[in-house]
Coordinates of C-alpha atoms and ligand atoms in Angstrom, one line a residue:
X289 CA 1.8 31.7 15.1
X290 CA 2.0 28.1 14.0
X291 CA 4.5 27.0 11.4
X292 CA 3.1 24.9 8.6
X293 CA 4.9 22.8 6.0
X294 CA 3.5 21.4 2.8
X295 CA 5.1 18.1 1.5
X296 CA 4.7 17.0 -2.1
X297 CA 5.5 13.8 -4.0
X298 CA 4.9 13.8 -7.7
X299 CA 6.1 12.9 -11.2
X300 CA 7.0 9.2 -10.6
X301 CA 4.0 7.3 -9.3
X302 CA 1.5 7.8 -6.5
X303 CA 1.6 11.6 -6.2
X304 CA 0.5 13.0 -2.9
X305 CA 0.4 16.0 -0.6
X306 CA 0.8 16.2 3.2
X307 CA 0.7 19.1 5.6
X308 CA 2.2 19.4 9.1
X309 CA 1.7 22.2 11.5
X310 CA 4.1 22.6 14.4
X311 CA 5.2 19.0 13.8
X312 CA 1.7 17.6 14.0
X313 CA 0.2 15.9 10.9
X314 CA -2.9 17.8 9.8
X315 CA -3.8 16.1 6.6
X316 CA -2.3 13.8 3.9
X317 CA -3.8 12.2 0.8
X318 CA -2.9 10.7 -2.6
X319 CA -3.9 12.5 -5.8
X320 CA -5.5 9.4 -7.3
X321 CA -8.3 9.6 -4.8
X322 CA -9.4 12.9 -6.2
X323 CA -8.5 12.6 -9.9
X324 CA -9.8 9.0 -10.0
X325 CA -6.7 7.9 -12.0
X326 CA -5.1 5.0 -10.2
X327 CA -1.5 5.7 -9.2
X328 CA -1.8 9.2 -10.6
X329 CA 1.7 10.6 -11.0
X330 CA 0.8 14.2 -12.1
X331 CA 1.3 17.3 -10.0
X332 CA -1.1 16.7 -7.1
X333 CA -3.2 19.8 -7.5
X334 CA -6.3 18.3 -5.9
X335 CA -4.4 16.8 -3.0
X336 CA -2.6 20.1 -2.3
X337 CA -5.9 22.0 -2.4
X338 CA -7.4 19.5 0.0
X339 CA -4.6 19.6 2.6
X340 CA -4.4 23.4 2.5
X341 CA -8.1 23.6 3.1
X342 CA -8.0 21.1 5.9
X343 CA -5.2 23.0 7.6
X344 CA -7.0 26.3 7.3
X345 CA -3.6 27.9 6.6
X346 CA -3.5 30.1 3.5
X347 CA -0.8 29.3 1.0
X348 CA 1.0 32.5 1.6
X349 CA 1.5 31.7 5.3
X350 CA 3.3 28.4 4.6
X351 CA 6.7 28.2 6.3
X352 CA 8.2 25.9 3.6
X353 CA 7.3 23.5 0.8
X354 CA 9.3 20.3 0.6
X355 CA 9.4 18.1 -2.5
X356 CA 10.2 14.4 -1.9
X357 CA 13.3 14.1 -4.1
X358 CA 16.1 15.9 -5.8
X359 CA 15.2 16.2 -9.5
X360 CA 18.7 17.1 -10.7
X361 CA 20.4 14.1 -9.2
X362 CA 17.7 11.9 -10.8
X363 CA 18.6 13.4 -14.1
X364 CA 22.3 12.8 -13.6
X365 CA 21.5 9.1 -12.9
X366 CA 19.6 8.9 -16.1
X367 CA 22.4 10.4 -18.1
X368 CA 25.2 8.4 -16.5
X369 CA 23.2 5.2 -16.9
X370 CA 22.8 5.8 -20.6
X371 CA 26.4 6.7 -20.9
X372 CA 27.4 3.4 -19.3
X373 CA 25.2 1.3 -21.5
X374 CA 25.6 3.1 -24.8
X375 CA 24.9 2.0 -27.5
X376 CA 22.5 -0.5 -26.0
X377 CA 20.4 2.2 -24.6
X378 CA 20.1 4.4 -27.6
X379 CA 16.6 3.5 -28.5
X380 CA 15.1 4.2 -25.2
X381 CA 17.5 7.1 -24.7
X382 CA 15.9 8.8 -27.6
X383 CA 12.4 8.2 -26.4
X384 CA 12.9 8.9 -22.8
X385 CA 15.2 11.9 -22.9
X386 CA 12.7 14.3 -24.5
X387 CA 10.3 13.7 -21.6
X388 CA 13.1 14.4 -19.1
X389 CA 14.2 17.5 -20.9
X390 CA 10.7 18.8 -21.2
X391 CA 9.6 18.0 -17.7
X392 CA 12.1 16.5 -15.3
X393 CA 15.2 18.6 -16.0
X394 CA 13.2 21.7 -15.4
X395 CA 11.3 20.1 -12.6
X396 CA 12.2 22.8 -10.2
X397 CA 10.8 25.4 -12.6
X398 CA 7.8 23.2 -13.2
X399 CA 7.1 22.9 -9.5
X400 CA 7.6 26.7 -9.1
X401 CA 5.1 27.3 -12.0
X402 CA 2.6 24.9 -10.5
X403 CA 2.9 26.5 -7.1
X404 CA 2.6 30.0 -8.5
X405 CA -1.1 29.1 -9.2
X406 CA -1.6 29.0 -5.4
X407 CA 0.1 32.3 -4.7
X408 CA 2.9 34.6 -5.7
X409 CA 4.9 34.4 -2.5
X410 CA 8.4 33.0 -2.7
X411 CA 8.1 30.3 -0.1
X412 CA 11.3 28.3 0.6
X413 CA 11.2 25.2 -1.6
X414 CA 13.3 22.3 -0.3
X415 CA 14.4 19.1 -2.0
X416 CA 15.3 16.4 0.5
X417 CA 16.7 13.2 -1.1
X418 CA 14.2 10.5 -2.0
X419 CA 15.4 8.0 0.6
X420 CA 15.8 10.6 3.3
X421 CA 12.1 11.4 2.7
X422 CA 11.3 7.7 3.1
X423 CA 13.5 7.5 6.2
X424 CA 11.8 10.5 7.7
X425 CA 8.3 9.1 7.0
X426 CA 9.4 6.0 8.8
X427 CA 11.1 7.4 11.8
X428 CA 9.5 10.8 12.8
X429 CA 5.9 9.6 13.2
X430 CA 7.0 6.3 14.7
X431 CA 6.4 5.6 18.4
X432 CA 10.2 5.2 19.0
X433 CA 12.6 7.7 20.5
X434 CA 15.5 6.1 18.7
X435 CA 15.4 3.4 16.0
X436 CA 17.3 1.8 13.2
X437 CA 15.9 2.8 9.8
X438 CA 15.7 0.7 6.7
X439 CA 14.3 2.0 3.4
X440 CA 14.0 -0.3 0.4
X441 CA 12.4 0.6 -2.9
X442 CA 12.9 0.5 -6.7
X443 CA 15.0 3.6 -7.0
X444 CA 15.2 7.2 -5.9
X445 CA 17.9 9.4 -7.2
X446 CA 20.8 6.8 -7.0
X447 CA 19.9 5.0 -3.8
X448 CA 17.7 1.9 -3.9
X449 CA 18.3 0.8 -0.3
X450 CA 19.3 2.9 2.7
X451 CA 20.3 2.0 6.2
X452 CA 20.1 4.8 8.8
X453 CA 19.7 5.6 12.4
X454 CA 17.2 8.0 14.0
X455 CA 17.4 9.6 17.4
X456 CA 15.2 12.4 18.7
X457 CA 15.0 14.9 15.8
X458 CA 18.1 13.6 13.9
X459 CA 18.5 11.0 11.1
X460 CA 21.9 9.8 10.0
X461 CA 22.3 7.7 6.8
X462 CA 24.9 5.0 7.4
X463 CA 24.9 2.9 4.2
X464 CA 23.4 3.0 0.8
X465 CA 23.0 0.6 -2.1
X466 CA 23.0 2.2 -5.6
X467 CA 21.1 1.8 -8.9
X468 CA 21.0 -0.3 -10.9
X469 CA 21.3 -2.8 -8.1
X470 CA 17.9 -2.8 -6.5
X471 CA 15.9 -5.2 -4.5
X472 CA 12.7 -3.4 -5.5
X473 CA 13.4 -3.6 -9.2
X474 CA 14.4 -7.3 -8.9
X475 CA 11.0 -8.0 -7.3
X476 CA 9.3 -5.8 -9.9
X477 CA 11.0 -7.7 -12.7
X478 CA 9.4 -10.9 -11.5
X479 CA 6.1 -9.0 -11.0
X480 CA 6.3 -8.2 -14.7
X481 CA 7.4 -11.7 -15.7
X482 CA 4.4 -13.2 -13.9
X483 CA 2.0 -11.0 -15.8
X484 CA 1.2 -8.3 -13.3
X485 CA 1.7 -4.6 -13.6
X486 CA 5.0 -3.1 -12.3
X487 CA 4.6 -0.6 -9.4
X488 CA 1.2 -1.9 -8.4
X489 CA 1.1 -5.6 -9.0
X490 CA 3.9 -6.4 -6.5
X491 CA 1.4 -7.4 -3.8
X492 CA -0.3 -9.7 -6.2
X493 CA 3.0 -11.5 -6.7
X494 CA 3.3 -11.7 -2.9
X495 CA -0.3 -13.1 -2.7
X496 CA 0.5 -15.7 -5.4
X497 CA 3.6 -17.0 -3.6
X498 CA 1.8 -19.3 -1.2
X499 CA 0.3 -21.2 -4.1
X500 CA 3.8 -22.3 -5.0
X501 CA 4.8 -25.8 -3.8
X502 CA 7.5 -25.2 -1.2
X503 CA 8.9 -28.7 -1.6
X504 CA 8.8 -28.9 -5.4
X505 CA 11.9 -29.3 -7.6
X506 CA 10.4 -26.6 -9.9
X507 CA 10.5 -24.0 -7.1
X508 CA 14.0 -25.1 -6.1
X509 CA 15.2 -24.8 -9.7
X510 CA 13.8 -21.3 -10.2
X511 CA 15.4 -20.2 -6.9
X512 CA 18.8 -21.7 -7.9
X513 CA 18.7 -19.9 -11.2
X514 CA 17.9 -16.6 -9.5
X515 CA 20.8 -17.0 -7.1
X516 CA 23.2 -18.4 -9.7
X517 CA 22.5 -16.1 -12.6
X518 CA 20.4 -13.0 -11.6
X519 CA 21.6 -11.8 -8.3
X520 CA 24.6 -12.0 -6.0
X521 CA 23.5 -11.5 -2.4
X522 CA 26.3 -10.5 -0.1
X523 CA 26.4 -11.4 3.6
X524 CA 25.4 -7.8 4.5
X525 CA 22.3 -7.9 2.4
X526 CA 23.6 -5.8 -0.4
X527 CA 23.0 -7.2 -3.9
X528 CA 24.6 -7.1 -7.3
X529 CA 22.3 -7.8 -10.2
X530 CA 23.6 -9.3 -13.4
X531 CA 22.5 -6.6 -15.7
X532 CA 22.8 -8.8 -18.7
X533 CA 19.3 -10.0 -17.8
X534 CA 17.6 -6.8 -16.9
X535 CA 16.4 -4.1 -19.2
X536 CA 15.2 -1.3 -16.9
X537 CA 18.4 0.6 -16.8
X538 CA 18.4 1.4 -20.5
X539 CA 15.1 0.0 -21.9
X540 CA 11.5 0.4 -21.5
X541 CA 10.8 -3.0 -20.1
X542 CA 11.9 -4.8 -16.9
X543 CA 13.6 -7.9 -18.3
X544 CA 15.2 -9.3 -21.4
X545 CA 12.4 -11.7 -22.2
X546 CA 14.3 -13.9 -24.5
X547 CA 17.1 -14.5 -22.1
X548 CA 14.7 -15.1 -19.2
X549 CA 12.7 -17.6 -21.3
X550 CA 15.9 -19.5 -22.1
X551 CA 17.0 -19.3 -18.4
X552 CA 13.7 -20.4 -16.8
X553 CA 12.3 -22.5 -19.6
X554 CA 9.0 -20.7 -19.8
X555 CA 7.9 -17.3 -21.3
X556 CA 6.5 -14.3 -19.5
X557 CA 2.9 -14.8 -18.5
X558 CA 0.4 -12.9 -20.5
X559 CA -1.6 -10.5 -18.2
X560 CA -5.0 -11.8 -17.4
X561 CA -4.3 -15.4 -18.7
X562 CA -4.8 -18.4 -16.5
X563 CA -2.0 -18.7 -13.9
X564 CA -0.2 -22.0 -14.2
X565 CA 1.9 -23.7 -11.5
X566 CA 5.2 -22.5 -12.9
X567 CA 4.4 -18.9 -12.1
X568 CA 3.2 -19.8 -8.6
X569 CA 6.5 -21.6 -8.0
X570 CA 8.3 -18.6 -9.4
X571 CA 6.4 -16.2 -7.1
X572 CA 7.3 -18.4 -4.1
X573 CA 11.0 -18.6 -5.2
X574 CA 11.4 -14.9 -5.5
X575 CA 9.5 -14.2 -2.3
X576 CA 12.0 -16.5 -0.5
X577 CA 14.9 -14.7 -2.1
X578 CA 13.4 -11.3 -1.1
X579 CA 13.0 -12.5 2.5
X580 CA 16.6 -13.7 2.6
X581 CA 17.7 -10.2 1.4
X582 CA 15.5 -8.4 3.9
X583 CA 16.7 -10.5 6.8
X584 CA 20.4 -9.9 5.9
X585 CA 19.7 -6.2 5.5
X586 CA 17.9 -6.1 8.8
X587 CA 20.8 -7.9 10.5
X588 CA 23.3 -5.4 9.1
X589 CA 21.0 -2.5 10.2
X590 CA 20.9 -4.0 13.7
X591 CA 24.7 -4.4 13.7
X592 CA 25.4 -0.9 12.5
X593 CA 23.0 0.8 14.9
X594 CA 22.7 -1.5 17.9
X595 CA 19.1 -0.4 18.2
X596 CA 16.3 -2.7 19.4
X597 CA 13.7 -0.9 17.3
X598 CA 13.3 -0.8 13.6
X599 CA 11.3 1.5 11.3
X600 CA 10.8 0.9 7.6
X601 CA 9.5 2.6 4.5
X602 CA 9.9 2.3 0.7
X603 CA 7.7 0.2 -1.6
X604 CA 9.4 -3.1 -0.5
X605 CA 8.3 -2.4 3.1
X606 CA 4.8 -3.1 1.9
X607 CA 5.8 -6.8 1.6
X608 CA 3.7 -7.7 4.7
X609 CA 4.8 -11.4 4.5
X610 CA 8.5 -10.5 4.9
X611 CA 7.5 -7.9 7.6
X612 CA 5.6 -10.6 9.6
X613 CA 8.5 -13.0 9.5
X614 CA 11.0 -10.3 10.4
X615 CA 9.0 -9.3 13.5
X616 CA 8.5 -13.0 14.5
X617 CA 12.2 -13.6 14.3
X618 CA 12.7 -11.3 17.3
X619 CA 15.7 -9.6 15.8
X620 CA 14.1 -6.4 16.9
X621 CA 11.9 -5.9 19.9
X622 CA 9.4 -4.0 17.7
X623 CA 9.1 -2.9 14.2
X624 CA 7.1 0.1 12.9
X625 CA 6.3 0.6 9.2
X626 CA 5.0 3.8 7.7
X627 CA 1.5 2.9 6.4
X628 CA 2.1 5.0 3.2
X629 CA 5.4 3.2 2.7
X630 CA 5.5 3.8 -1.1
X631 CA 6.2 7.1 -2.8
X632 CA 3.0 8.7 -1.6
X633 CA 4.5 8.6 1.9
X634 CA 7.4 10.6 0.6
X635 CA 5.2 13.7 0.7
X636 CA 4.8 13.3 4.5
X637 CA 8.5 12.4 4.9
X638 CA 9.6 15.5 3.0
X639 CA 7.5 17.7 5.2
X640 CA 9.0 16.1 8.3
X641 CA 12.6 16.7 7.0
X642 CA 11.8 20.4 6.6
X643 CA 10.5 20.5 10.2
X644 CA 13.0 18.4 12.1
X645 CA 16.2 18.8 9.9
X646 CA 15.9 22.1 8.2
X647 CA 14.1 24.0 11.0
X648 CA 15.9 21.8 13.6
X649 CA 12.6 21.5 15.6
X650 CA 12.4 19.1 18.5
X651 CA 10.6 15.8 18.1
X652 CA 7.9 14.9 20.7
X653 CA 7.1 11.2 21.0
X654 CA 3.8 10.4 22.6
X655 CA 3.6 7.5 24.9
X656 CA 3.9 4.3 22.9
X657 CA 1.6 5.8 20.2
X658 CA 2.6 6.7 16.7
X659 CA 1.7 10.1 15.2
X660 CA -0.3 8.8 12.2
X661 CA -3.8 9.1 13.8
X662 CA -4.7 5.7 12.4
X663 CA -3.6 6.9 8.9
X664 CA -7.0 8.5 8.6
X665 CA -5.7 11.8 7.3
X666 CA -7.9 12.5 4.3
X667 CA -11.3 14.3 3.8
X668 CA -14.5 13.5 5.7
X669 CA -18.0 14.3 4.5
X670 CA -21.0 15.4 6.6
X671 CA -24.6 14.5 6.2
X672 CA -25.4 17.5 4.1
X673 CA -22.6 16.7 1.7
X674 CA -23.7 13.0 1.5
X675 CA -27.3 13.9 0.7
X676 CA -26.4 16.4 -1.9
X677 CA -24.0 13.9 -3.6
X678 CA -26.6 11.1 -3.8
X679 CA -29.5 13.4 -4.5
X680 CA -28.9 13.4 -8.2
X681 CA -29.3 9.6 -8.3
X682 CA -32.6 9.9 -6.4
X683 CA -31.1 7.5 -3.8
X684 CA -33.3 6.1 -1.1
X685 CA -31.9 6.1 2.4
X686 CA -32.6 5.7 6.0
X687 CA -31.2 8.1 8.5
X688 CA -30.3 6.8 12.0
X689 CA -30.3 9.4 14.7
X690 CA -28.7 6.8 17.0
X691 CA -25.5 5.3 15.6
X692 CA -25.7 2.4 18.1
X693 CA -28.8 1.2 16.4
X694 CA -27.2 1.5 13.0
X695 CA -24.1 -0.4 14.2
X696 CA -26.3 -3.2 15.5
X697 CA -28.2 -3.4 12.2
X698 CA -24.9 -3.6 10.2
X699 CA -23.5 -6.3 12.5
X700 CA -26.7 -8.3 12.1
X701 CA -26.6 -8.0 8.3
X702 CA -22.9 -9.0 8.2
X703 CA -23.7 -12.1 10.2
X704 CA -26.4 -13.0 7.7
X705 CA -24.0 -12.9 4.8
X706 CA -24.5 -9.4 3.5
X707 CA -21.7 -7.3 2.1
X708 CA -21.6 -3.7 3.3
X709 CA -19.9 -0.7 1.9
X710 CA -18.7 1.4 4.9
X711 CA -17.8 5.1 4.6
X712 CA -17.0 6.9 7.9
X713 CA -14.9 9.9 8.8
X714 CA -11.6 10.7 7.2
X715 CA -10.2 8.8 4.2
X716 CA -7.0 6.7 4.7
X717 CA -3.6 7.7 3.6
X718 CA -1.6 4.9 1.9
X719 CA -2.7 1.9 -0.1
X720 CA -4.9 0.2 2.5
X721 CA -8.5 0.8 3.6
X722 CA -8.5 0.6 7.3
X723 CA -12.2 0.9 8.2
X724 CA -13.2 4.3 6.8
X725 CA -13.4 3.4 3.1
X726 CA -13.9 -0.3 3.4
X727 CA -16.2 -3.1 2.3
X728 CA -17.1 -5.4 5.2
X729 CA -18.2 -9.1 5.3
X730 CA -18.4 -12.1 7.6
X731 CA -15.0 -13.8 8.1
X732 CA -16.7 -17.1 9.1
X733 CA -18.7 -17.4 5.9
X734 CA -17.3 -20.0 3.6
X735 CA -18.8 -18.3 0.6
X736 CA -17.6 -14.8 1.4
X737 CA -14.2 -14.9 -0.3
X738 CA -15.8 -16.1 -3.5
X739 CA -18.7 -13.6 -3.3
X740 CA -16.4 -10.7 -2.6
X741 CA -13.9 -11.6 -5.3
X742 CA -16.4 -12.2 -8.1
X743 CA -19.4 -10.1 -7.3
X744 CA -17.9 -7.1 -5.5
X745 CA -14.3 -6.6 -6.5
X746 CA -14.3 -8.3 -9.9
X747 CA -10.7 -9.5 -9.5
X748 CA -8.5 -12.6 -9.6
X749 CA -9.9 -15.3 -7.5
X750 CA -6.6 -16.2 -5.8
X751 CA -6.4 -13.0 -3.9
X752 CA -7.0 -13.4 -0.2
X753 CA -9.0 -11.0 1.9
X754 CA -7.7 -9.4 5.1
X755 CA -9.3 -9.4 8.5
X756 CA -9.9 -6.6 11.0
X757 CA -9.9 -7.8 14.5
X758 CA -10.6 -6.0 17.8
X759 CA -7.2 -5.0 19.1
X760 CA -7.9 -6.7 22.4
X761 CA -8.8 -10.0 20.7
X762 CA -5.8 -10.2 18.3
X763 CA -4.1 -13.1 20.0
X764 CA -7.3 -15.2 20.0
X765 CA -7.1 -15.5 16.3
X766 CA -3.5 -14.9 15.3
X767 CA 0.0 -15.7 16.4
X768 CA 0.7 -12.0 17.2
X769 CA 1.0 -10.5 20.6
X770 CA 0.7 -6.8 19.7
X771 CA -1.4 -4.5 17.6
X772 CA -1.1 -4.4 13.8
X773 CA -3.0 -1.2 13.0
X774 CA -2.0 -0.8 9.4
X775 CA -2.4 -4.2 7.9
X776 CA 1.3 -4.5 7.2
X777 CA 2.0 -7.8 8.9
X778 CA 1.1 -11.3 7.6
X779 CA 1.0 -13.7 10.5
X780 CA -0.2 -17.3 11.1
X781 CA -3.8 -17.9 12.1
X782 CA -3.8 -19.7 15.4
X783 CA -3.4 -23.5 15.3
X784 CA -6.6 -24.3 17.2
X785 CA -8.7 -22.6 14.5
X786 CA -7.3 -24.7 11.6
X787 CA -8.7 -27.7 9.8
X788 CA -6.1 -30.3 8.7
X789 CA -5.2 -30.4 5.0
X790 CA -6.8 -33.4 3.0
X791 CA -4.5 -36.0 1.4
X792 CA -3.4 -34.9 -2.0
X793 CA -4.0 -31.3 -1.2
X794 CA -1.0 -30.1 -3.3
X795 CA -2.4 -31.8 -6.3
X796 CA -5.7 -29.8 -6.2
X797 CA -6.4 -27.1 -8.7
X798 CA -5.9 -23.5 -7.6
X799 CA -9.7 -23.1 -7.3
X800 CA -10.1 -26.1 -5.1
X801 CA -7.2 -25.1 -3.0
X802 CA -8.6 -21.7 -2.6
X803 CA -12.0 -22.7 -1.5
X804 CA -11.0 -25.5 0.9
X805 CA -12.2 -24.6 4.4
X806 CA -8.9 -24.1 6.1
X807 CA -10.2 -22.6 9.4
X808 CA -13.3 -21.4 11.3
X809 CA -12.6 -17.9 9.7
X810 CA -12.1 -19.2 6.1
X811 CA -12.7 -15.9 4.3
X812 CA -9.6 -14.4 5.8
X813 CA -7.4 -17.5 6.1
X814 CA -4.9 -17.5 3.3
X815 CA -3.9 -20.7 1.5
X816 CA -0.8 -21.1 3.8
X817 CA -2.9 -20.5 7.0
X818 CA -1.8 -16.9 7.3
X819 CA -3.7 -13.6 7.4
X820 CA -2.8 -10.0 6.6
X821 CA -4.1 -8.7 9.9
X822 CA -5.4 -5.3 10.9
X823 CA -6.3 -4.7 14.5
X824 CA -8.6 -1.9 15.5
X825 CA -8.3 0.3 18.5
X826 CA -11.4 1.7 20.3
X827 CA -9.9 5.1 20.7
X828 CA -8.4 5.4 17.2
X829 CA -11.5 4.4 15.3
X830 CA -14.5 4.2 17.7
X831 CA -17.2 3.6 15.0
X832 CA -15.4 0.8 13.2
X833 CA -14.5 -0.8 16.5
X834 CA -18.1 -0.7 17.6
X835 CA -19.5 -2.4 14.6
X836 CA -17.0 -5.3 15.1
X837 CA -17.8 -5.4 18.8
X838 CA -21.6 -5.6 18.0
X839 CA -20.8 -8.4 15.6
X840 CA -18.9 -10.2 18.4
X841 CA -21.9 -9.8 20.7
X842 CA -24.0 -11.6 18.1
X843 CA -21.7 -14.3 16.9
X844 CA -18.9 -14.6 19.5
X845 CA -16.3 -13.5 16.8
X846 CA -14.5 -10.2 17.1
X847 CA -13.2 -10.4 13.6
X848 CA -14.6 -9.5 10.1
X849 CA -13.4 -9.2 6.5
X850 CA -12.1 -5.8 5.5
X851 CA -11.4 -5.0 1.9
X852 CA -10.9 -1.7 0.3
X853 CA -13.9 0.1 -1.2
X854 CA -13.2 0.0 -4.9
X855 CA -13.4 -2.3 -7.9
X856 CA -10.3 -3.4 -9.8
X857 CA -8.7 -0.7 -11.9
X858 CA -10.1 2.1 -9.7
X859 CA -8.7 3.9 -6.8
X860 CA -10.3 3.5 -3.4
X861 CA -13.4 5.7 -3.1
X862 CA -13.1 9.2 -1.6
X863 CA -16.4 11.1 -1.8
X864 CA -19.9 10.0 -1.1
X865 CA -20.6 10.1 -4.8
X866 CA -17.7 7.8 -5.6
X867 CA -19.0 5.4 -2.9
X868 CA -22.6 5.5 -4.1
X869 CA -21.6 4.8 -7.7
X870 CA -19.3 2.0 -6.7
X871 CA -22.0 0.5 -4.5
X872 CA -24.5 0.6 -7.4
X873 CA -22.2 -1.0 -9.9
X874 CA -21.4 -4.0 -7.7
X875 CA -23.5 -6.5 -5.8
X876 CA -22.9 -5.0 -2.4
X877 CA -26.1 -5.3 -0.3
X878 CA -25.9 -2.2 1.8
X879 CA -24.0 1.1 1.9
X880 CA -23.5 3.0 5.1
X881 CA -22.2 6.6 5.0
X882 CA -21.9 8.2 8.4
X883 CA -25.5 7.8 9.8
X884 CA -27.1 7.0 6.5
X885 CA -28.0 3.6 5.3
X886 CA -28.7 2.7 1.7
X887 CA -30.4 -0.7 0.9
X888 CA -29.6 -2.0 -2.5
X889 CA -33.1 -3.4 -3.0
X890 CA -34.6 0.1 -2.6
X891 CA -32.4 1.9 -5.1
X892 CA -33.3 2.7 -8.7
X893 CA -30.7 1.5 -11.2
X894 CA -28.3 4.2 -12.3
X895 CA -26.6 4.5 -15.6
X896 CA -23.0 3.4 -15.3
X897 CA -20.7 4.4 -18.2
X898 CA -17.9 2.0 -17.4
X899 CA -19.0 -1.6 -18.0
X900 CA -17.5 -3.8 -15.3
X901 CA -15.8 -6.2 -17.6
X902 CA -13.8 -3.4 -19.1
X903 CA -11.9 -2.7 -15.9
X904 CA -8.2 -3.1 -16.2
X905 CA -5.8 -4.7 -13.8
X906 CA -6.4 -3.8 -10.2
Ligands
FE2_1033 FE1 10.6 5.4 -3.3

């Protein structure tokens, strides 16, 4: 009989469930996709139901359940931190503690109670440490037999950064950095200060950085202040934050706003307000500091382990700009990053620790391939389910018996400037849409970025779109000599595709900079001539590969725009109904779900109860 383990992450942000059977990943998904609450942190009831159903294993037959951190140690951190900062922390102590006493201190009981709803059996419940869960999610499914492991995030129990080494089925933790000294929280503090939401707006800060002027005295000044006043970066990459300026250890906010305003000479940016140059320079300065820290940590990791291979996880590992530079540096022969690098991925990591560490099961590495199955580990929907979901909206559709014909039609429409909602197969695990819950467009089209930002996604105009390129063509467009299946690397667009910058470019407004035609694939070329690239492999995702291949036959370009299928403020769509509703409330031209095509012009308007201008921050 097979042995099946359920992994759960919950109660912080991005709750998720994952299930592995005899070491093979069967299913994994974030709760937000089902509950439709972005970054849902509640107990992942829906995600657990889904992964159990997908596995076909009844709850009572589970070998173990693994939760992604140790609740008691987390509570101890909270108490000790307050103790250390008393009386400064009294106000938030009083407001935070009741929540902890009610929920988190008794988390073990809470989890037991929640699980009792699935069955009465006393299944072993394990609590691997938070960073061990991250490390396991990075190493076990990676394509490497042995590897250095680096996990960096805001905070787990005490650890905020961990260096480890994985070999076969063993992971050893070699070095840790402890709260409140945290690279993730430093980056989040600047995310907050620049007017974005902590725990979700970090990639916006990263996207804003290239608008900073690298040679300006303003950027240099901010960077100097960060290094002189806020953080002491040691040679080994460990950091010491000057807690005088941070409020997260004891307060409810990230920074001491007044002290920061005095320090930097400008106040925190109000969310949604116009983004002025000082915040762009600040974003660039902190990105440079982050890269410096990551490089030093990577070097220490290399020295401690002697490995040529690096795996990473933790929220900071989603910084694809830093990842791209680290790979290009050649410090490691190759780098693999868990696509669900944030806390959602902890569910999978926890399940793996149960299998390889607790059960001491052998690890099998397949030839050069990771075990993530393209990260498409969520639910899929068949034709009957699609029709029943859209039936209530009286949707008009065309059914294609022959997928080849549909693929050619879609490629043709993309080349004519249409924007296509694309739902195929199993939903992606992790923050990125990788071609199964995506919105597609023409990367060559100079109007595409504007159209997608303003008419489809309803989001900040500065944010770039990412390309999907045929894996075999990656080097034709980008300075990258290997696949990038999970969109976790930002790399330069190849020189021969670029247009030179006009005189006075740095004096242009953000908008003019944004819409300047920087290359022959302008919709995916970021302001600094880079792109957050995803490559698609024919075997891993044949349908998505085929549509891009058909686009190439028409246009000569094996690359398109891929953005996640959602509007700002909402999680990526999961079901056919989510997709149809999202399609109808945006200006997408076509929706394709499996072999069904929906043409916007043929649809009846539907009542949408959330006006688009009320959507919050994405
Ligand atoms: Fe984490």
